[in-house]
Structures are given as structure tokens and as C-alpha cells.
Amino acid sequence: MKKQVLFAILTGFGFFSRAQDNSNKDLPDPNAGYFQDVTTSAGIGTLGFRATAWGDINSDGYLDLLTSGKLFLNNKNGTFTDIAASAGITAPWYVSTFIDMNNDGKDDILYLNTNPADNVVYLNNGDNTFTAVPLTMGTPPYIFISTLSVADVNNDKYPDLFVGQLRDVNNGDAPLKNYLYINNKNNGFTYQDIYPPNMGSSSAIPDSTKWETRASMFTDYDMDGDLDLYVAIYRQEQDQLWRNDGTGHFTNMLKSTNGYIDYIPAPVDWSDHGTGCDWADYDNDGDMDLLLSNFAHPVNYNSYGFGTTTIWRNDGHTETTFTNMKSTDGIAYKESYAGAAWGDVNSDGLPDIYITCFAWYASCIMSEMYIQNANHSFTKTTSSYGLNIAKGEADGSFVDYDNDGKLDLATGESSFNFALFKNTLSSGNNWLELGLTSTSGNAMAIGAKVEVTAGGKTYTQCQIPNHGALQCKGNRLYFGLGTATTISSVQVTWPNGTMTKETFTGMSVNGIYTLTEGSATAVNAVNDALNTPRVFPNPSTSEVNFNYSLEENGPVTIELFSTLGQRTVLANNLLQNKGEHTFKWKVDPEFFVQGVYVYKMNIGERTLTGKLIISR
């Protein structure tokens, strides 16, 4: 019973405790603001804010938006058009995210619902339309999905799925089961239980396999080439740090962490109210650090030492070497913090922080923006950056939706609606954006590590699209480079289970590029979008798709050359209309042995070449 005195069951019906906010020192300044609300002018309109995902559904180099059951195509001019109806997106919406379900290099769409009949994956046809494939999850119906995380946990090239749930609102707010699903390579999932029987959570619920989960995120915290999983748990139950052995088998290592991440051993033997999580190398030392947000009532924070939102610094790639930076990071205590996200909004090479708060709670006056200082502490700039009107319990996501080299922010406003804030800050700093395509691992390269060296500094990021509570920032990495004017090197460690490293050239600062495994040369993702064919799957065992665009009506010829110079014509002077096309070619195993081939495509006035790997 003592524990029940110290926590509040948060609902949308307005429970108010002794609300406390020690961070409200940055008062609104109507004359300042680098982030401008463009939700209406961008054509998005009034929508609820919960699950938000960004992806490039047509590979044109511009990020498209999936939210509130609507699919918004980026018009490349700062505006969006809702194409859900014409794209064939019809299932009732509850939560959704992008996922490359069939590993063909295109963003598919996953819809999950409390009605199992409405669980569906929409396969991307490559022409702004999708084909619905019903999903049978093999688990009980969902009740309250709170988080989705996508990653290839067993390095079989196909992305898998973690689903977390919060509470059963129809059964006394009872905790719920979380689920891990393995991609069956046939547009479906197979349930794999990662929770051992009677897995203890705390002294309050010693034999529980159900929790009130708020957020989750995959990352490679121990830098061993596979993706581990962090799960943020509410209701003062211990969070979970699942270490992956490389085959998709997980062990919860939270109790091995220094002082237990989020744990208060004395005097209460309980944990924090976990509400959000995001990973980034915030101190540029080459490993992933944890930004962990927590709800904390004043009595818990002041009397028992419960944590508020803080950073757990990774100091050695093991679960025993995390350091709590609460005393030096400068993030002020606020009772009602919800989600948190990293993003380098001033492009100085030091990731900054945006923290949301539960909008219906008394102390949630506004969500907060913190800018990182050179000594890795943070200064609150919410009002001066123009974000004093934003708040909402879902996390924010940083993306460059208009390709101007600045990270914009998707978040919630005080009315619980989706809001898009355009970043107009003129920092004078340089930047680099990178999209990745893997041929030996999953095509979206989820789990890849990228190291960019510029101006004598090395910046490290991992390719992880989903974070926190139902947010997907997409598969394009943003690097602030500060005052560096040249890029010394870019090295990618590909997510294929063997940690293959590749160095890329051909990049300048302030550019958006695509890096394809095996090519060693970067391609301009925006200016050369028409000049860059998408050839997938690559490697291939049976069928190859050649996807390309014609600027005008004209002929198309596709040829294949072996390493011995043998030439095969796959398509000869096909007359096609202007627009996007896909040519499908079936590999004849009798004539095409395993190995590396070169394709040559004459598309109208253009000649394009690349590598194709045939495997068995």
C-alpha cells in the first residue's frame, strides 16, 4: 500500500497532484523564435498527435509523412498532399509506422489495431500505391499499444518488430504484455517471447511478465554489431535493457548497469516512472548514450531521489559502464516530463534535446528545448527558439522535411494536435545528410553505424528509425558539422552480422547523399534522384527489379555484363512514357552463376551503370 501513495495513475481525465515545475524560468518572448508553426501552410491541417512516421515512399529524396491514418506526400516545395485514399490506405487507424517488410528497399506501411482483423501491412508498389496484406500476429488482441520499434534483430535481412503496451483501461488499469515478432520473410510475423517466466520487476510485483510500457528503442549499446533493446516502463517498475547475442536471443541486463539505470534501491526498492527513450552519441566519443525521460512527483523526487529526465552516458560499451549525468547535464526537474528526443538543431555537431510533457497535467506549461554546450551541459532555450506553445505527451521527432539543411520538429501543440515546426535558425554551421542502402543486410540498413570525420572531429550515428513512444524519424541521418568546410572521410559499418566496414568518397558539406553498399561513392539523393535507378533485391537469388524514371517519353535498354565481359540484353529499346517504371527480370540459374555483374541502363538520353550481385 505504501507504493500506491507515491504514484498517480495518469489518465486523460485530469488528475492533479502537487504540481511542480522547477524549469519554468524561460518565459515566453513573442519577439523571438527560430521554430515557426507551419502545420496549416504545409497542408497538413488539424490532426490528433500520437503515432508519427517519416519515410521516402517514392525515393525522390524528400521525406513523406504518415500520421493519424493519413499518408502525406511531400510536394518538394514545403507542402504536403494527403494521398491515403489514392494510395489504397483504407484500414481503420490506431497506430502505424514505416517498415520495409519484404526487404525490397521501399517503405511499406504497418497498421496495428485493437481489432485483429484490422492488422495489415501495406506493401509499397513503387508508384505511390500500396497493396494490403492482412497480418495474423499469433498473440492476443492488443489493448493499448504504446510503442513500436523496428529492427533486424537476427541479421537475416528482414526487419522484425517490438510492440509495447501500456495498461488495460477496461480492467482496472492492469499492466499488459509486450511482444517481439520475427519477420517470417513472407510478409508476416512469428511471435517470439523474450520474457522468461516470472521475470521479477520490483518488490511491488515480484512475479510479473506484464508492465505498463511507455517507450522503446533498439540500439547497439555494446558496439558488437547487433541491435539491443531498451524498454521504458511506467508505474515505478524497472526498465529493461535487453542485450542481443546476435541471433535474436535477448537477456535483460538492467540490473547489471551501474546503480541500475532508473533504479532507487534505498529506501524504497523501486524504479522511476519511465516515459521515453532515445539514443545518440551526444559527446562524440563513438558510442551511444541514453536520453531517458521520467515522470516524477515532487514527493518521490525530493524525498526518495527518484530521477527526472537525464542522460546516461555510455563509458565503455558494457552494461556496467553507464554514468548518470543528472548532476552536470543542466536538465531541470519537471514533474510531468513525457517523451524526449535528440536532434542537432543548430548544426554545431552537438545533439540537442527536446522534451515533451503530459499536456493535461498541471505542471505541463510547455515542452522544453535544451541546447547542448561545448562542455556537454545543456541550456534551456524553449521560448527563445519559439517552442513555448508546444506540448503533448508523445515524443517529438527531428527531420529535415524541406531539405534546407536544418532539422525541423514534428510534435504536439497544447490542444493535443499534431504540429510541424520549421527551423529557420541561421547558425552559419555546415551539415551532411545520409541515406543508406545495404545489399548484405536489411536494405534500409537499420543498425548500420556511420562515422563522419570533418574539421578534425568524428561524429558517430546508428541508423535507427523508431524511438520513444510511437515515433519514427525515418532512415536518413543528419550530421551537424559545425564550421568544418570539408569532409575527410565517411565510414559505414554495415548491419550484416559481420560488421563489414566501407569508406565512401564524393561528398561535400551541405549535401544530401545516398550511400549504397559496395559502391564506395556517394550519390546526390536529391539532384540525381532521376539519374539513380533502384535495383533490388541486391543481392538477388531469383528476381531483380530495375526501378527508374523517364524525364520524357523514350526508349529503355538494360544490359548485364559478367566479370569476363559476357553481355546479356535484358530489355532492348523498350518505348515507354514519361514517369516511373519497374522492369522485372527473372534470374535463370542455369546461365547466371553466383557472382558480381555490372548493369548498364540506357534511359532516354541517360546512361546509368551499377553493380548487381547474384547469390545462391
Coordinates of C-alpha atoms in Angstrom, one line a residue, residues 217-219 223 277-291 311-314 341-344 350-352 372 460-462 473:
M217 CA 14.2 1.8 -28.9
F218 CA 16.7 -0.5 -30.5
T219 CA 20.4 0.4 -30.4
M223 CA 29.0 -2.0 -30.2
C277 CA 14.0 7.0 -24.5
D278 CA 16.3 8.0 -27.4
W279 CA 19.9 7.0 -28.1
A280 CA 22.7 9.2 -29.6
D281 CA 26.4 9.8 -29.3
Y282 CA 25.9 13.2 -27.6
D283 CA 29.5 13.6 -26.5
N284 CA 31.1 12.4 -29.8
D285 CA 33.2 9.6 -28.2
G286 CA 32.0 6.9 -30.6
D287 CA 29.3 5.1 -28.6
M288 CA 25.5 5.5 -28.0
D289 CA 24.3 7.4 -24.9
L290 CA 20.8 7.1 -23.5
L291 CA 18.4 10.1 -23.1
I311 CA 21.3 11.3 -19.7
W312 CA 23.0 8.0 -19.0
R313 CA 26.5 8.3 -20.6
N314 CA 28.0 5.2 -22.1
A341 CA 14.4 13.2 -28.4
W342 CA 17.9 14.1 -29.7
G343 CA 18.5 16.5 -32.6
D344 CA 21.3 18.9 -33.6
L350 CA 26.4 18.5 -30.6
P351 CA 23.0 16.9 -30.4
D352 CA 20.4 19.0 -28.6
Q372 CA 24.0 21.5 -25.8
T460 CA 29.0 8.8 -35.0
Q461 CA 25.4 7.8 -35.5
C462 CA 23.5 4.5 -35.7
K473 CA 12.1 9.7 -37.7

